Coordinates of C-alpha atoms in Angstrom, one line a residue:
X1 CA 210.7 164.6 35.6
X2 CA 207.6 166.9 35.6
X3 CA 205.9 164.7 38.1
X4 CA 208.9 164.5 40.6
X5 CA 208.5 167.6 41.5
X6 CA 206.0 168.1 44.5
X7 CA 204.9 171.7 44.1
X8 CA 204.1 170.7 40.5
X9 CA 202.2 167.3 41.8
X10 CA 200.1 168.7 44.1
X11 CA 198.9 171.4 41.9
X12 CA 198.1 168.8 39.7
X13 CA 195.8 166.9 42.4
X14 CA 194.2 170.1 43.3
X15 CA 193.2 171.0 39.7
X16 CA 191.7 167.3 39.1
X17 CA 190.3 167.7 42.6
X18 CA 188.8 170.9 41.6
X19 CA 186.9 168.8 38.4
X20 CA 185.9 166.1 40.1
X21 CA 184.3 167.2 43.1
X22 CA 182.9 170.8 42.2
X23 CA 178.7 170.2 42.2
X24 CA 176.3 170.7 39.9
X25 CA 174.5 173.2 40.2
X26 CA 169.9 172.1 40.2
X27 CA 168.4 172.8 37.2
X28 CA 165.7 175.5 37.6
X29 CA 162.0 173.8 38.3
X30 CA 159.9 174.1 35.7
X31 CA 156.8 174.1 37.8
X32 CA 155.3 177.8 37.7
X33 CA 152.7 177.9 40.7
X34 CA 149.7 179.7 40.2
X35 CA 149.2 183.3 41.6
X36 CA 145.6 182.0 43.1
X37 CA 143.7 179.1 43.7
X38 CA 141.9 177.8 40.7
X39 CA 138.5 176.5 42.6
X40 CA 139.4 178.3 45.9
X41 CA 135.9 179.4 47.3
X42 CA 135.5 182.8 48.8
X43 CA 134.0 183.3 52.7
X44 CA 137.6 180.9 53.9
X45 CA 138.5 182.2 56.9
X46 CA 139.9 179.5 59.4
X47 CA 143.7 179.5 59.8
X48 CA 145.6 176.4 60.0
X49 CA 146.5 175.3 63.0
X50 CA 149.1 172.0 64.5
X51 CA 145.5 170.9 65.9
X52 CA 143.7 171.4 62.9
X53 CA 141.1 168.5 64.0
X54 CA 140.3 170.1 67.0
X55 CA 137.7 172.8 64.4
X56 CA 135.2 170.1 63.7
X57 CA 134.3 170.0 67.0
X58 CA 134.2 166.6 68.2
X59 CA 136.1 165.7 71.7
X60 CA 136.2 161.8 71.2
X61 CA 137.8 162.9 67.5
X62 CA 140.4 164.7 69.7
X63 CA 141.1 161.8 71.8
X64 CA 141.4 159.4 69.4
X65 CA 144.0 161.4 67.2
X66 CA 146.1 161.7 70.6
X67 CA 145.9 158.1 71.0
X68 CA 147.5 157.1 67.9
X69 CA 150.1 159.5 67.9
X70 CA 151.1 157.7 71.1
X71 CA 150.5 153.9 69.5
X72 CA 150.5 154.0 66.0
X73 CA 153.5 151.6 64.6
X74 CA 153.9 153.4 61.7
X75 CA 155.0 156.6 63.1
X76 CA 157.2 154.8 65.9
X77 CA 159.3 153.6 63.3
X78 CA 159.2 156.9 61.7
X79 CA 161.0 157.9 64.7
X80 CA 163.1 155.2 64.8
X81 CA 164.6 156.0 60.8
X82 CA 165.2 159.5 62.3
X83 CA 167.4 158.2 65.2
X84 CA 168.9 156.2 62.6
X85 CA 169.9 159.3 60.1
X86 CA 170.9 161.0 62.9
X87 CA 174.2 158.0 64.0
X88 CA 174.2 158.2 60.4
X89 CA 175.7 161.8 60.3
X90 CA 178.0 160.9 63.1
X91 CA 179.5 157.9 61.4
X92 CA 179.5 160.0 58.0
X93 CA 181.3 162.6 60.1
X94 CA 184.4 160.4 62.0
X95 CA 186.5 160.2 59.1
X96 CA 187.3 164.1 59.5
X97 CA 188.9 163.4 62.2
X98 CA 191.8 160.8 63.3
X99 CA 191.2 157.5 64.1
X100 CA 193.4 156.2 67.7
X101 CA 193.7 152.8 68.6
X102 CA 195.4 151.3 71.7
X103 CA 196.7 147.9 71.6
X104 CA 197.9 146.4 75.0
X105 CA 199.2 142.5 75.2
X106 CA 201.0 140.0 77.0
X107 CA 202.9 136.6 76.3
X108 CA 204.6 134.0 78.0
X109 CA 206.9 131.8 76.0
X110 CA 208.4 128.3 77.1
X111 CA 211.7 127.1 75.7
X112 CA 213.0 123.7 76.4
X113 CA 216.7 122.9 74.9
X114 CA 217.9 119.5 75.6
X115 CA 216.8 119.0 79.1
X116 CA 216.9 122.7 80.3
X117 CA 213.7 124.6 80.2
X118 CA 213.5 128.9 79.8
X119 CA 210.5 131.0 80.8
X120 CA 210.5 134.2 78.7
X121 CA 207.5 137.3 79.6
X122 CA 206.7 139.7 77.1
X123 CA 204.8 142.9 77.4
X124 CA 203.5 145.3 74.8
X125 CA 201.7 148.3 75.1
X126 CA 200.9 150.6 72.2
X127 CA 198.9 153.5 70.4
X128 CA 198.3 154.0 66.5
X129 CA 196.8 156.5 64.8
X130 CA 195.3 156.8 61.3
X131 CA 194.0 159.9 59.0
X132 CA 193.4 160.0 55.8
X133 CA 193.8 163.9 54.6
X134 CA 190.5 165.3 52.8
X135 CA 191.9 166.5 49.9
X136 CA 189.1 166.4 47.8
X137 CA 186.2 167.1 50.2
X138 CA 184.8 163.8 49.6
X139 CA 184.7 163.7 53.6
X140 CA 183.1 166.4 54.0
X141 CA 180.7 165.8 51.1
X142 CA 179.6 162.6 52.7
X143 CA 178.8 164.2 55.8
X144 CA 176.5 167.1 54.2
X145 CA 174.7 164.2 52.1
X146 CA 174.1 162.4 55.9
X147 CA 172.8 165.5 57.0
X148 CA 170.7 166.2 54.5
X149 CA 169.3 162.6 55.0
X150 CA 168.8 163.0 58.4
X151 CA 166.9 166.7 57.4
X152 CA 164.5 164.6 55.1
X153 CA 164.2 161.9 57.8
X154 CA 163.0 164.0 59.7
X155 CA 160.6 165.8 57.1
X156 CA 159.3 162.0 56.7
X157 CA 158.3 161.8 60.1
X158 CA 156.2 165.0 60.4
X159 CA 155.1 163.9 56.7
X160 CA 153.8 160.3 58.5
X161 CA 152.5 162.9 61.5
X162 CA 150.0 164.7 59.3
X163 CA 148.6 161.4 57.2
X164 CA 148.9 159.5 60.4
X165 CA 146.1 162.5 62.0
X166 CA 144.6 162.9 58.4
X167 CA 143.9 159.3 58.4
X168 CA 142.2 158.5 62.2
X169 CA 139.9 161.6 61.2
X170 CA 138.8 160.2 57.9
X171 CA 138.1 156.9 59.6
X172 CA 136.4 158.1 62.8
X173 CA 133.9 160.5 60.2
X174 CA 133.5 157.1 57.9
X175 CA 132.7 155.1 60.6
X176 CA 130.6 157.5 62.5
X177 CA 128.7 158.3 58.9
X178 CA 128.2 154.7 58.4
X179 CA 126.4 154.0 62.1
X180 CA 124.2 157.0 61.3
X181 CA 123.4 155.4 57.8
X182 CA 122.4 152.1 59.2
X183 CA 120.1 154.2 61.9
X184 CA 118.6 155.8 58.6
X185 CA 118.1 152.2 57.1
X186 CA 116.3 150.9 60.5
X187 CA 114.1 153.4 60.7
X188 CA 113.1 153.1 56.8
X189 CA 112.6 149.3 57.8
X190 CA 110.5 149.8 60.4
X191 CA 108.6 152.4 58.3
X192 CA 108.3 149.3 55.4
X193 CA 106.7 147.6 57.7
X194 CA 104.2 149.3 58.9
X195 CA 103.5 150.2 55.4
X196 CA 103.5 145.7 55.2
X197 CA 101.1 146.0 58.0
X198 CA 98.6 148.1 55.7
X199 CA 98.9 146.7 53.1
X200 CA 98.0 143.1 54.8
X201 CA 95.1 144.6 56.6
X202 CA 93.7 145.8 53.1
X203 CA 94.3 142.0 51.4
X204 CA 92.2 140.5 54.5
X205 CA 89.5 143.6 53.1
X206 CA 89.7 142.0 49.8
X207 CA 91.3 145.7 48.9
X208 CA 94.9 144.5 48.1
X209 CA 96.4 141.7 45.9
X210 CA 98.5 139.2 46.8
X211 CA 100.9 140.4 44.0
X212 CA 101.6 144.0 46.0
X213 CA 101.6 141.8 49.0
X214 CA 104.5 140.0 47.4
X215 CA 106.0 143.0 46.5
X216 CA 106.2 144.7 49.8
X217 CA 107.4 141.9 51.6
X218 CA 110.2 141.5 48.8
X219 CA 110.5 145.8 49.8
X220 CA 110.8 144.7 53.5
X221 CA 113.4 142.3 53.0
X222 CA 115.4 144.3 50.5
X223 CA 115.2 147.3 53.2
X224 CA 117.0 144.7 55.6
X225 CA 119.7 143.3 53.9
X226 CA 120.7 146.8 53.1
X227 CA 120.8 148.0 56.5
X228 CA 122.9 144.5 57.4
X229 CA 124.9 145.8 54.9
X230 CA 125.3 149.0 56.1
X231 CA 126.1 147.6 59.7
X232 CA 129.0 145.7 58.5
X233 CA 130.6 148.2 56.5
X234 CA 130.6 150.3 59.8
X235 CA 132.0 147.5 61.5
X236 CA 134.7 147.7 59.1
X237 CA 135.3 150.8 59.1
X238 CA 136.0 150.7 62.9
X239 CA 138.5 147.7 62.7
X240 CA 140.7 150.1 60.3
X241 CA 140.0 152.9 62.6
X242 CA 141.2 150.8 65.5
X243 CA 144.4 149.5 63.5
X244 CA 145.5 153.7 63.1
X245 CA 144.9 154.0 66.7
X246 CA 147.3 150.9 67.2
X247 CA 144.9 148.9 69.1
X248 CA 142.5 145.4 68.8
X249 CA 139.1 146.4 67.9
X250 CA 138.0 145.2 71.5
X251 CA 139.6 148.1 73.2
X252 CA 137.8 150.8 70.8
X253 CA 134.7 152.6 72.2
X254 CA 133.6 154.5 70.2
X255 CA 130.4 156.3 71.0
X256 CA 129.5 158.6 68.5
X257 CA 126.7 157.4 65.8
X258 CA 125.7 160.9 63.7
X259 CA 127.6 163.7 62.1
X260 CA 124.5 166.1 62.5
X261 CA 126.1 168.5 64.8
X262 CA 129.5 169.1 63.5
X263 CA 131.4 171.5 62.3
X264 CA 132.7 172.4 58.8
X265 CA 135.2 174.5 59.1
X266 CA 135.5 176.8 56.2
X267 CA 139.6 177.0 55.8
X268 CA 141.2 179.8 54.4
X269 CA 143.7 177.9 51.5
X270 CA 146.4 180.8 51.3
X271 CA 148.6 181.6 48.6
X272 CA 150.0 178.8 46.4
X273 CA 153.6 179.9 47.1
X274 CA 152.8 179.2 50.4
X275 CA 152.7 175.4 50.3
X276 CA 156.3 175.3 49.6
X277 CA 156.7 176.1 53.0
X278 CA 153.4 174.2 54.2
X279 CA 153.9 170.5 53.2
X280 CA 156.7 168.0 54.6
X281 CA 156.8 166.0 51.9
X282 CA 158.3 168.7 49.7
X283 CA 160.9 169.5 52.1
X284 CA 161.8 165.6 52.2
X285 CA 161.9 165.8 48.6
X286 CA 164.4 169.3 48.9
X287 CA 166.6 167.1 51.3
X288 CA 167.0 164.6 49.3
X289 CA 167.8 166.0 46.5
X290 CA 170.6 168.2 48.5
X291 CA 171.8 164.8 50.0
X292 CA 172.1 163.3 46.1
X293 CA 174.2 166.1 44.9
X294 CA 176.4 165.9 47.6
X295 CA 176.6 161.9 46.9
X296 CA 178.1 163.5 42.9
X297 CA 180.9 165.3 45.0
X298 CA 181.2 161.9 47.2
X299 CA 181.7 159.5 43.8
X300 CA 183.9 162.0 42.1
X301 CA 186.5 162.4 44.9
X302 CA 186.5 158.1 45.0
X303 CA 188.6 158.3 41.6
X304 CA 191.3 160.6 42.7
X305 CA 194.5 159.7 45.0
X306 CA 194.4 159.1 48.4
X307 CA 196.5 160.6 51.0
X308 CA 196.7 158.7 54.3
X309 CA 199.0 159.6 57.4
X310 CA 200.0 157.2 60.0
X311 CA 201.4 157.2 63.5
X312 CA 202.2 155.3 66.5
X313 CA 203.9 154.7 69.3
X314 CA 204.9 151.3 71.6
X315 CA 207.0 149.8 74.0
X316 CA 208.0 146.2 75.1
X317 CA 209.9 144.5 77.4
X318 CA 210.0 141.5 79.8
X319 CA 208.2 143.5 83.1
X320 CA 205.4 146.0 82.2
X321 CA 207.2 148.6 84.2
X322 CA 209.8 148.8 81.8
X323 CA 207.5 148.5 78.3
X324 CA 208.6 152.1 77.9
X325 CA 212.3 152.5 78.6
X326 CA 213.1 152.4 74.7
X327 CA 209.9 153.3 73.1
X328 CA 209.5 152.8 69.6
X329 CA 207.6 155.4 66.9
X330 CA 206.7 155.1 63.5
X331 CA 205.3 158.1 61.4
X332 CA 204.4 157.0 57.7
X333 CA 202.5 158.8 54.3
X334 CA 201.0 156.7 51.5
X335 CA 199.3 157.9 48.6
X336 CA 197.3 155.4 47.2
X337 CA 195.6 156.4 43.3
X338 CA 193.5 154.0 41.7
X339 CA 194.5 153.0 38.1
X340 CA 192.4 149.9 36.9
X341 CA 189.1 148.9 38.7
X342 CA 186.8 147.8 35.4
X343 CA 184.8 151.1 35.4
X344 CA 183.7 150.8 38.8
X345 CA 184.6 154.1 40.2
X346 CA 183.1 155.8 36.7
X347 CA 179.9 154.2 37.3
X348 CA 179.4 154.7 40.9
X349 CA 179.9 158.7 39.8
X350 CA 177.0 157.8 36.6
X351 CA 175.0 156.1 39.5
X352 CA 175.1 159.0 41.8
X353 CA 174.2 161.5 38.8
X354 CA 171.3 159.7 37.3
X355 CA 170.2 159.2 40.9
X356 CA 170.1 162.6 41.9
X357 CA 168.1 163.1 38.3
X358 CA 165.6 161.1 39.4
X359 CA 165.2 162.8 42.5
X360 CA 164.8 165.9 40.5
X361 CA 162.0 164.5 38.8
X362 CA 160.1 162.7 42.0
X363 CA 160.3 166.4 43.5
X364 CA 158.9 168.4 40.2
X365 CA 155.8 165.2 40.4
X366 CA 155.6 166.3 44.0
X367 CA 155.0 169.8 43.3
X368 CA 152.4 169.0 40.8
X369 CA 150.9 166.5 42.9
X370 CA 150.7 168.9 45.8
X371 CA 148.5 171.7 43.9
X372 CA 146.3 168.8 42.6
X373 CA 145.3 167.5 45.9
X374 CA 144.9 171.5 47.3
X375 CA 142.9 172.3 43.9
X376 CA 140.8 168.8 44.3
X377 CA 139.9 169.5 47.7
X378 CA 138.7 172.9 47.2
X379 CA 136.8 171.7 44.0
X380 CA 135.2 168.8 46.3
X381 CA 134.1 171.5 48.7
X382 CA 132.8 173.9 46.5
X383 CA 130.8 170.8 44.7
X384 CA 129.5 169.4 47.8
X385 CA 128.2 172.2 49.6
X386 CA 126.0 173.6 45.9
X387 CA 125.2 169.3 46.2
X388 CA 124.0 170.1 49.6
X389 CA 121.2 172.9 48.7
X390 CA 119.8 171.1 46.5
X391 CA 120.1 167.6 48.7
X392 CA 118.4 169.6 51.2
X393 CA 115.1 170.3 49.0
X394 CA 115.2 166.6 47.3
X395 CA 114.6 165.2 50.7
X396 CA 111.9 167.9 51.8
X397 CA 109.9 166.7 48.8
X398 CA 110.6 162.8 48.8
X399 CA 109.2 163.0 53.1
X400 CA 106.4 164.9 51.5
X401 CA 105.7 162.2 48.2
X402 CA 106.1 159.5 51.1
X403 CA 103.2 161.3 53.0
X404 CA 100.7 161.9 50.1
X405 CA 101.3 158.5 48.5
X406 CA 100.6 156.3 51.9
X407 CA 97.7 158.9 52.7
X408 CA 96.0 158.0 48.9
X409 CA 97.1 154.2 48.8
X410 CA 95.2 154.1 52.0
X411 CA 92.0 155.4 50.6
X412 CA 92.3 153.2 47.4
X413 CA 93.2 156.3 45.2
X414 CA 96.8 155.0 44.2
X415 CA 98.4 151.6 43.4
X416 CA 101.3 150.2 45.6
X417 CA 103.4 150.9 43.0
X418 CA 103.4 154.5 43.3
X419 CA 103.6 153.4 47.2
X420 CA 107.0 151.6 46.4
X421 CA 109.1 154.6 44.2
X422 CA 108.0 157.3 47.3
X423 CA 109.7 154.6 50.0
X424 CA 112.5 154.5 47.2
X425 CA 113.0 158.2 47.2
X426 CA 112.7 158.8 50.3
X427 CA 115.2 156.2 51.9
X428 CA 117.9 157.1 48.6
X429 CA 117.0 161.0 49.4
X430 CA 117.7 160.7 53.9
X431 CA 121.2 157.9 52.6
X432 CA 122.0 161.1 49.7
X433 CA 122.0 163.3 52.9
X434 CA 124.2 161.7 55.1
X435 CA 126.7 160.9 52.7
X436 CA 127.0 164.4 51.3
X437 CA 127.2 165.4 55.3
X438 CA 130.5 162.8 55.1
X439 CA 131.8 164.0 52.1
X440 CA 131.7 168.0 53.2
X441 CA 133.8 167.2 56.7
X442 CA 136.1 164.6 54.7
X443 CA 136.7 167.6 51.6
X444 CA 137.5 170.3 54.8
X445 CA 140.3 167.3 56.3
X446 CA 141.7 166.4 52.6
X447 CA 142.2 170.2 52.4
X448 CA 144.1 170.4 55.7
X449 CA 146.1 167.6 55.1
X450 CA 146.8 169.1 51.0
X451 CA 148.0 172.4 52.8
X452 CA 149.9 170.6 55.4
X453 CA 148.1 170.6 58.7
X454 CA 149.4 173.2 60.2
X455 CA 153.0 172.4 59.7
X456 CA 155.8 175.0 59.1
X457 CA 159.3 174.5 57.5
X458 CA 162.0 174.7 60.2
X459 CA 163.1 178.7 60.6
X460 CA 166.9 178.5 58.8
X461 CA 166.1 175.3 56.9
X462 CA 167.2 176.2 53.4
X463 CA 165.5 174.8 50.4
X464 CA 167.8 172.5 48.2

């Protein structure tokens, strides 16, 4: 009796609406950022800018960083999953309003009794219309969960735009640090042998034995095969550089061979509560999670009735200008509530929950992960410029050991031995110099890629 009565029935819908659909509310993060920096270095001064390459100072670095924004695959399709979320909101969207169909057709029957045959013409022309009534705001949840995809589609792509950039200036300094490491190894070989040449003129004086003969020679070749090796790691380097820029190594001229001459930029790292604001990938993760809680309000309305309206309108008859002397209409209502599916509608609600859980936790690991890379960078930089001073006096005195020991092993006063360590010194001390020139610009680009490259959360975009 209770339930025939429709004031009383649809009260009762809007209260077990009211359960099902109302969100949960995020728990609070419990990732507490920092006030400052932990291994921030004082004397950071450069801001961050879109072009945040651009402050090392190299024009073919520029170039090549606008060429694979216009090639690279990766970030087309990035584009091509944000023109995807974006028909994704409009087909999430259409169900909140009706949906019209026309129908139109035409038939010709052919009756034959006895040995008469009747021709008969039929025409039909018609419009329906469907809605179904959002009483739940399952609809409309739906729709904030596409646009909250598309937001984090979006997020993805600038997110691919900074590693994309981050990763063609990493490559070009590795492959330009390599070429000036494989000069350093030339000229070391060349210096072995014309330490070989001495030590062969002093074995046809009687003054050298064949056993440090032996061992330079062995020095010579050892110098060799590690500039060989040197050369194809560079060559390596510059096939990945070519596949960032979306092009066969062929096409790739690259010209610079040093990293003496660039510029470190010294990068001012900002507040910690900045980077909130500062990193795509956080506001990806802050979509998505928005998008999953609106998925909970999706589920939830799935288990309660379903009202549907329905109209339409037709008329036929044997000549199309008459299809609509005695149309025909139809209005109907059908509530449709689901009784018995198994569980199904329960678990697709646990789904969307434990889903949106997990997206909880991949954005709290994001947080973390963000501060690490900022606080490794700065450590890295801080580490490798104090490397640097020192570095800088380690190879001053391994060009001076070099000098004494060939000046003494000439005149007989030192063994080839002593000859040997000083090359060794000095050829580790020159590679130890380069490679600490690498690491320095590649700690200055991991920090402007761990702050976000210049990029700025959209003004009005709310965090989830």
């Amino acid at each position: 009796m209770f339930l025939r009565k429709p004031a009383a029935l649809t009260a009762l819908l809007l209260a077990l609406g009211g359960c099902a659909t109302q969100p949960t509310e995020p728990a609070p993060l419990p990732v507490a950022l920092p006030d400052a920096w932990r291994f921030a270095a004082a004397g950071g001064r450069d801001a961050l800018s879109a072009a945040w390459w651009q402050s090392i100072g190299s024009a073919e670095l520029d170039g090549f960083v606008g060429q694979a924004l216009a090639d690279n695959p990766g970030l087309a399709a990035a584009e091509a999953r944000l023109r995807q979320a974006r028909a994704g909101v409009v087909i999430a969207a259409a169900p909140l309003w009706p949906e019209l169909n026309a129908e139109a057709g035409a038939q010709r029957n052919y009756y034959r009794a006895d040995t008469v045959g009747t021709t008969a013409n039929s025409f039909r022309l018609g419009l329906a219309a469907s809605y179904e009534v959002d009483l739940w705001g399952g609809v409309r949840a739906g729709r904030t969960a596409a646009l909250d995809t598309w937001r984090a589609s979006g997020f993805d792509r600038d997110a691919t735009h900074l590693a994309l950039t981050s990763e063609v200036a990493l490559a070009w300094l590795q492959t330009a640090s390599l070429r000036e490491r494989v000069q350093i190894a030339r000229r070391l070989t060349e210096n072995a042998r014309r330490v070989l040449g001495v030590v062969e003129a002093r074995r046809a004086a009687g003054q050298a034995t064949l056993l440090e003969l032996a061992q330079q020679r062995g020095f010579v070749a050892r110098q060799a095969r590690a500039e060989a090796l040197l050369r194809q790691r560079a060559n390596d380097s510059l096939v990945a550089l070519a596949t960032l820029l979306g092009q066969p190594v062929a096409n790739i001229g690259m010209q610079t061979a040093s990293l003496d001459g660039l510029q470190v930029p010294l990068v001012s790292a900002g507040l910690p509560a900045a980077l909130m604001a500062r990193r795509p990938d956080l506001a990806a993760a802050e979509a998505r999670l928005a998008a999953a809680r609106a998925d909970i309000a999706v589920a939830r309305a799935l288990m309660l009735p379903r009202l549907t309206l329905n109209a339409s309108v037709s008329g036929s008859a044997e000549r199309p200008r008459l299809m609509f002397d005695q149309p025909a209409y139809a209005l109907a209502a059908g509530l449709l509530a689901p009784v018995f599916n198994a569980g199904r509608l329960a678990a697709g609600r646990d789904q969307a929950e434990a889903r949106r859980e997990e997206l909880l936790a991949d954005y709290r690991a994001a947080i973390v992960a963000a501060t690490a890379d900022v606080e490794l960078a700065l450590n890295t930089i801080d580490g490798v410029a104090a490397q640097r001073v020192k570095q800088d006096e380690e190879l001053r005195e391994a060009q001076r050991a070099f000098v004494l020991a060939e000046h003494r092993y000439r005149a007989g006063a030192e063994t080839l031995l002593t000859m040997l360590d000083a090359q060794r010194t000095l050829h580790d001390a020159e590679d130890a110099q380069a490679t600490l020139r690498l690491s320095a610009l590649q700690a200055v680009v991991l920090l402007y890629k761990a702050l976000g490259g210049g990029w700025q959360r959209p003004a009005g975009d709310a965090a989830a």
